[in-house]
Amino acid sequence: MDDDPDPRTVDRDRTIDLDAAAQRWREDGWVLIDGLVDGATMDVVANELETLEVPRPTGPTRRADVVDRPRFRAAQFDGTHLFPLPGAPALNRLVVHPALVAFAAAAIGRTDLRLYQSRLWSKHGEHTDYEQPLHRDLNHSLIPARSEPGWWHLECFLYLNDVDADNGAPRLVPQSAIEEAGVEPPTVRGPVERADHPGLYELEIAAAARRGSLLAYRSDVWHRGVDIAPGRERH
C-alpha cells in the first residue's frame, strides 16, 4: 500500500503541492486537500469498512431528540472507535500514511511529530440530529493550544467516502474571510449561536470532497458539524 516513494504523488498521475496546502492551513486556519490518499488504498479501505466488526450506532434515536436548535448531543458521537481497529490493517495504516505524515510535517514545520488521538467515526442519517453550533476545539488538549510555529495543533478528517452537503460536509470559517468582511470575532470561548453572530455563520464554507481527501484545521478555527440526510452516511 505504501510502495510509492513520493508521498506527494497521488494516483500516479498528479502531484499535490503540500507546501502550498501547509501555507494555506497556517494562514487561513484550515485547508481541504482533494484526494490526498490514492484511490487504490481507498478501495482496500472501502472493503474493510464493509466487513469491519465494530458496533454501529443503534437507532433511530432521532425521534427521541428534541430538534429545537443546533447543539451538541451525546448521540452525535456514537459510532466512534478508537485506534487500533482489530482486523482492519488498511484502516490502521491510514493513521501513518506517507502523504498524511508528509503534510503534517509541512504544516507544523518539523518532522518530530506526536499523534495524540485517532479514531474511526461513522455517522448515519437516521441515528440523530448532527447539527452543531459554530465552535472551536480549545478543549482538546490539557494545556491551551498555541497557534504558532513549534506549538501547532493539527486536527483533521480523512474522508473514507465521498462527502457532500447531504451527508455532513463540515462547515468552517476561513480566518481571512473574517478579516476581509470586518466581522468582529466572538470573544467567548464556547459555542456561538447563529442569532448572536449571524455574520460569522454567513462566512462558513462547506468542506465537500471525494473520498481520500483530507480536511485539516487548527483548534482555533470556528467550525461545526451539520446534519445528515436520512439514508446517507459518512465515515
GROMACS .gro file of C-alpha atoms in nm:
model
  235
    1MET     CA    1   0.000   0.000   0.000
    2ASP     CA    2   0.293   0.231   0.074
    3ASP     CA    3   0.511   0.141  -0.224
    4ASP     CA    4   0.511   0.493  -0.368
    5PRO     CA    5   0.840   0.660  -0.268
    6ASP     CA    6   0.697   1.009  -0.320
    7PRO     CA    7   0.408   1.088  -0.079
    8ARG     CA    8   0.322   1.395  -0.288
    9THR     CA    9   0.221   1.178  -0.585
   10VAL     CA   10  -0.147   1.084  -0.590
   11ASP     CA   11  -0.296   0.813  -0.814
   12ARG     CA   12   0.036   0.810  -1.003
   13ASP     CA   13  -0.079   1.083  -1.243
   14ARG     CA   14  -0.079   1.407  -1.049
   15THR     CA   15   0.113   1.583  -0.775
   16ILE     CA   16  -0.019   1.774  -0.476
   17ASP     CA   17   0.171   2.081  -0.358
   18LEU     CA   18   0.185   2.002   0.012
   19ASP     CA   19   0.387   2.314   0.089
   20ALA     CA   20   0.114   2.535  -0.059
   21ALA     CA   21  -0.151   2.339   0.134
   22ALA     CA   22   0.050   2.379   0.454
   23GLN     CA   23   0.079   2.753   0.397
   24ARG     CA   24  -0.296   2.778   0.344
   25TRP     CA   25  -0.350   2.589   0.670
   26ARG     CA   26  -0.120   2.822   0.862
   27GLU     CA   27  -0.264   3.143   0.719
   28ASP     CA   28  -0.635   3.058   0.682
   29GLY     CA   29  -0.668   2.811   0.967
   30TRP     CA   30  -0.782   2.520   0.753
   31VAL     CA   31  -0.733   2.356   0.415
   32LEU     CA   32  -0.911   2.085   0.214
   33ILE     CA   33  -0.668   1.867   0.018
   34ASP     CA   34  -0.852   1.687  -0.260
   35GLY     CA   35  -0.766   1.319  -0.299
   36LEU     CA   36  -0.461   1.320  -0.073
   37VAL     CA   37  -0.470   0.941  -0.032
   38ASP     CA   38  -0.456   0.738  -0.354
   39GLY     CA   39  -0.757   0.556  -0.496
   40ALA     CA   40  -0.607   0.207  -0.469
   41THR     CA   41  -0.562   0.250  -0.094
   42MET     CA   42  -0.915   0.381  -0.057
   43ASP     CA   43  -1.052   0.078  -0.246
   44VAL     CA   44  -0.895  -0.152   0.016
   45VAL     CA   45  -1.027   0.068   0.297
   46ALA     CA   46  -1.378   0.058   0.149
   47ASN     CA   47  -1.370  -0.322   0.152
   48GLU     CA   48  -1.259  -0.323   0.514
   49LEU     CA   49  -1.537  -0.085   0.612
   50GLU     CA   50  -1.791  -0.331   0.470
   51THR     CA   51  -1.659  -0.621   0.678
   52LEU     CA   52  -1.538  -0.443   0.990
   53GLU     CA   53  -1.697  -0.586   1.301
   54VAL     CA   54  -1.750  -0.271   1.506
   55PRO     CA   55  -2.077  -0.167   1.670
   56ARG     CA   56  -2.275   0.072   1.451
   57PRO     CA   57  -2.492   0.343   1.601
   58THR     CA   58  -2.820   0.198   1.718
   59GLY     CA   59  -3.125   0.378   1.607
   60PRO     CA   60  -3.319   0.552   1.514
   61THR     CA   61  -3.291   0.789   1.809
   62ARG     CA   62  -3.379   1.098   1.607
   63ARG     CA   63  -3.745   1.089   1.720
   64ALA     CA   64  -3.628   1.092   2.080
   65ASP     CA   65  -3.424   1.407   2.019
   66VAL     CA   66  -3.573   1.747   2.079
   67VAL     CA   67  -3.473   1.900   1.746
   68ASP     CA   68  -3.504   2.259   1.859
   69ARG     CA   69  -3.171   2.417   1.765
   70PRO     CA   70  -2.815   2.322   1.669
   71ARG     CA   71  -2.644   2.184   1.976
   72PHE     CA   72  -2.416   1.908   2.094
   73ARG     CA   73  -2.593   1.580   2.155
   74ALA     CA   74  -2.430   1.273   2.310
   75ALA     CA   75  -2.564   1.058   2.026
   76GLN     CA   76  -2.364   1.261   1.773
   77PHE     CA   77  -2.052   1.087   1.897
   78ASP     CA   78  -2.189   0.734   1.876
   79GLY     CA   79  -2.014   0.526   1.615
   80THR     CA   80  -1.665   0.634   1.717
   81HIS     CA   81  -1.399   0.368   1.758
   82LEU     CA   82  -1.050   0.442   1.888
   83PHE     CA   83  -0.734   0.325   1.714
   84PRO     CA   84  -0.635   0.048   1.666
   85LEU     CA   85  -0.919  -0.129   1.487
   86PRO     CA   86  -0.895  -0.510   1.510
   87GLY     CA   87  -0.898  -0.683   1.174
   88ALA     CA   88  -0.853  -0.363   0.975
   89PRO     CA   89  -0.486  -0.329   0.873
   90ALA     CA   90  -0.554  -0.085   0.587
   91LEU     CA   91  -0.759   0.145   0.810
   92ASN     CA   92  -0.494   0.131   1.081
   93ARG     CA   93  -0.216   0.217   0.833
   94LEU     CA   94  -0.405   0.527   0.724
   95VAL     CA   95  -0.303   0.684   1.056
   96VAL     CA   96   0.059   0.697   0.935
   97HIS     CA   97   0.001   0.710   0.560
   98PRO     CA   98   0.309   0.875   0.399
   99ALA     CA   99   0.104   1.150   0.234
  100LEU     CA  100  -0.069   1.241   0.560
  101VAL     CA  101   0.258   1.238   0.755
  102ALA     CA  102   0.426   1.447   0.485
  103PHE     CA  103   0.152   1.709   0.504
  104ALA     CA  104   0.161   1.716   0.885
  105ALA     CA  105   0.537   1.773   0.878
  106ALA     CA  106   0.498   2.052   0.620
  107ALA     CA  107   0.218   2.221   0.815
  108ILE     CA  108   0.375   2.200   1.160
  109GLY     CA  109   0.723   2.272   1.029
  110ARG     CA  110   0.904   1.978   1.184
  111THR     CA  111   0.939   1.602   1.142
  112ASP     CA  112   0.926   1.527   1.515
  113LEU     CA  113   0.551   1.464   1.527
  114ARG     CA  114   0.326   1.337   1.807
  115LEU     CA  115  -0.009   1.171   1.745
  116TYR     CA  116  -0.241   1.212   2.042
  117GLN     CA  117  -0.563   1.060   1.905
  118SER     CA  118  -0.703   0.868   1.610
  119ARG     CA  119  -1.042   0.712   1.562
  120LEU     CA  120  -1.294   0.587   1.309
  121TRP     CA  121  -1.614   0.793   1.321
  122SER     CA  122  -1.923   0.669   1.140
  123LYS     CA  123  -2.239   0.881   1.117
  124HIS     CA  124  -2.578   0.764   0.991
  125GLY     CA  125  -2.862   0.997   0.897
  126GLU     CA  126  -3.131   0.803   1.078
  127HIS     CA  127  -2.944   0.799   1.407
  128THR     CA  128  -2.964   1.152   1.545
  129ASP     CA  129  -2.955   1.521   1.461
  130TYR     CA  130  -2.590   1.607   1.391
  131GLU     CA  131  -2.640   1.984   1.359
  132GLN     CA  132  -2.397   2.175   1.584
  133PRO     CA  133  -2.331   2.544   1.659
  134LEU     CA  134  -2.007   2.705   1.547
  135HIS     CA  135  -1.732   2.632   1.797
  136ARG     CA  136  -1.358   2.597   1.839
  137ASP     CA  137  -1.174   2.290   1.970
  138LEU     CA  138  -0.998   2.470   2.253
  139ASN     CA  139  -1.069   2.183   2.492
  140HIS     CA  140  -0.880   1.913   2.302
  141SER     CA  141  -0.554   1.944   2.491
  142LEU     CA  142  -0.454   1.955   2.857
  143ILE     CA  143  -0.295   2.297   2.811
  144PRO     CA  144  -0.419   2.588   2.596
  145ALA     CA  145  -0.342   2.533   2.228
  146ARG     CA  146  -0.091   2.782   2.087
  147SER     CA  147  -0.116   2.890   1.723
  148GLU     CA  148   0.249   2.950   1.649
  149PRO     CA  149   0.540   2.756   1.495
  150GLY     CA  150   0.669   2.485   1.722
  151TRP     CA  151   0.340   2.452   1.909
  152TRP     CA  152   0.086   2.388   1.635
  153HIS     CA  153  -0.204   2.150   1.688
  154LEU     CA  154  -0.319   1.978   1.368
  155GLU     CA  155  -0.669   1.832   1.359
  156CYS     CA  156  -0.809   1.658   1.055
  157PHE     CA  157  -1.077   1.443   0.897
  158LEU     CA  158  -0.973   1.192   0.632
  159TYR     CA  159  -1.282   1.118   0.423
  160LEU     CA  160  -1.337   0.744   0.375
  161ASN     CA  161  -1.630   0.807   0.139
  162ASP     CA  162  -1.743   1.097  -0.080
  163VAL     CA  163  -1.870   1.381   0.140
  164ASP     CA  164  -2.125   1.635   0.018
  165ALA     CA  165  -2.395   1.865   0.155
  166ASP     CA  166  -2.634   1.575   0.219
  167ASN     CA  167  -2.401   1.357   0.423
  168GLY     CA  168  -2.248   1.606   0.659
  169ALA     CA  169  -1.976   1.810   0.490
  170PRO     CA  170  -1.832   2.008   0.785
  171ARG     CA  171  -1.864   2.387   0.784
  172LEU     CA  172  -1.561   2.604   0.855
  173VAL     CA  173  -1.496   2.977   0.861
  174PRO     CA  174  -1.169   3.094   0.696
  175GLN     CA  175  -0.966   3.330   0.911
  176SER     CA  176  -0.906   3.553   0.609
  177ALA     CA  177  -1.281   3.585   0.545
  178ILE     CA  178  -1.337   3.714   0.898
  179GLU     CA  179  -1.074   3.982   0.844
  180GLU     CA  180  -1.190   4.079   0.495
  181ALA     CA  181  -1.555   4.101   0.598
  182GLY     CA  182  -1.471   4.306   0.904
  183VAL     CA  183  -1.670   4.070   1.123
  184GLU     CA  184  -1.598   4.105   1.491
  185PRO     CA  185  -1.494   3.755   1.603
  186PRO     CA  186  -1.664   3.624   1.918
  187THR     CA  187  -1.470   3.671   2.238
  188VAL     CA  188  -1.637   3.379   2.415
  189ARG     CA  189  -1.454   3.051   2.446
  190GLY     CA  190  -1.751   2.825   2.386
  191PRO     CA  191  -2.001   2.772   2.102
  192VAL     CA  192  -2.188   3.064   1.948
  193GLU     CA  193  -2.546   3.074   1.822
  194ARG     CA  194  -2.646   3.197   1.477
  195ALA     CA  195  -2.882   3.455   1.627
  196ASP     CA  196  -2.595   3.612   1.822
  197HIS     CA  197  -2.333   3.606   1.544
  198PRO     CA  198  -2.512   3.588   1.206
  199GLY     CA  199  -2.214   3.747   1.028
  200LEU     CA  200  -1.987   3.462   1.131
  201TYR     CA  201  -2.232   3.200   1.006
  202GLU     CA  202  -2.260   3.377   0.669
  203LEU     CA  203  -1.888   3.320   0.614
  204GLU     CA  204  -1.886   2.944   0.669
  205ILE     CA  205  -1.788   2.713   0.382
  206ALA     CA  206  -1.893   2.351   0.330
  207ALA     CA  207  -1.586   2.126   0.303
  208ALA     CA  208  -1.726   1.881   0.047
  209ALA     CA  209  -1.479   1.648  -0.126
  210ARG     CA  210  -1.432   1.298  -0.260
  211ARG     CA  211  -1.305   1.002  -0.060
  212GLY     CA  212  -0.935   1.012   0.022
  213SER     CA  213  -0.945   1.388   0.077
  214LEU     CA  214  -0.807   1.545   0.393
  215LEU     CA  215  -0.972   1.829   0.581
  216ALA     CA  216  -0.709   1.978   0.812
  217TYR     CA  217  -0.781   2.261   1.054
  218ARG     CA  218  -0.640   2.434   1.359
  219SER     CA  219  -0.801   2.419   1.701
  220ASP     CA  220  -0.871   2.794   1.695
  221VAL     CA  221  -1.085   2.776   1.379
  222TRP     CA  222  -1.462   2.826   1.400
  223HIS     CA  223  -1.630   2.515   1.259
  224ARG     CA  224  -1.926   2.285   1.312
  225GLY     CA  225  -2.082   1.955   1.219
  226VAL     CA  226  -2.408   1.952   1.023
  227ASP     CA  227  -2.697   1.714   0.990
  228ILE     CA  228  -2.701   1.411   0.760
  229ALA     CA  229  -2.995   1.327   0.538
  230PRO     CA  230  -3.186   1.003   0.612
  231GLY     CA  231  -3.044   0.713   0.416
  232ARG     CA  232  -2.697   0.872   0.394
  233GLU     CA  233  -2.384   0.801   0.596
  234ARG     CA  234  -2.036   0.942   0.643
  235HIS     CA  235  -1.713   0.778   0.759
   0.00000   0.00000   0.00000
